[in-house]
Amino acid sequence: MNLRSSLQALPERFWSNETVCLRPMKTEADLIFAANECQLTKEQREFVNPVWLSVGHAYLEPEKHWPCVICTTEGERIGFLDFYCWNGGEEATSWSFFIDLKQQGKGYGRAAAALAGKLLKAACPQTPIKLAVEPDNTAAQRLYCVLGFSQLAETDGDDLVFSVE
């Protein structure tokens, strides 16, 4: 079963926690929010892939990519998350994400990352999760360590690699 099918097979209750919910990007409004309305600092934009790249990957390889919108439990869009197969293969799963500048500092990023890890572990229990992190993105590095990830000796280009089994 491919990544998207494995995630789609999960019950709806898996897609939320006490702080956020994730929902697959399905509407034009979702795309407009993620691509235009969701803002980051200039420095943060250097740390993440642009939305168009994630959406393009999902169009070209839908079984390996699944872009989602991060929402509050009340349904307000607050961020973007893309689930994907690590380096296009099946050796690991991954995600990249960001939270809108106006919503940062409220615990949404941590809650979304914890939820993404829970979803990937439930969908692909035998597959490790790997995350590529820019060396200057110390906030993400700290977050992933708090969530149980360890830095590996390998790199992904210039990025540091964190993993959890």
C-alpha angles and dihedrals in degrees: 000000000000125000096260093048091047091052093044090054092062117102117255092250090068091064098072142044132187092287112029144012130210123217130179114258105256111147139062088241090057091051093047091049094049096041102038116007100044103084132197134182116264089253092051091050087061090058100055138051114254116258092244090062093052093045090047091052089049090052094049098039108019094168091060102040134047119179115204139182119235111222137179115250085261090059101255112146110240107158152351131254131182121198113204147160111265109256089347093291138097100253092098144351126234147174140206123202149163138196123222113262092241090056100045121114093036099097095259095120093053092045092049093048092048090049093048090052091048091050095049092047091050093046097042107019095170095047122088120230118233127188127194113215129186110243091238093051095092093158091062091045091054092046094052092048090052088052092055102265121139127208113247127214090241125087133206102222102302093339126104115237124225124187143184124191 
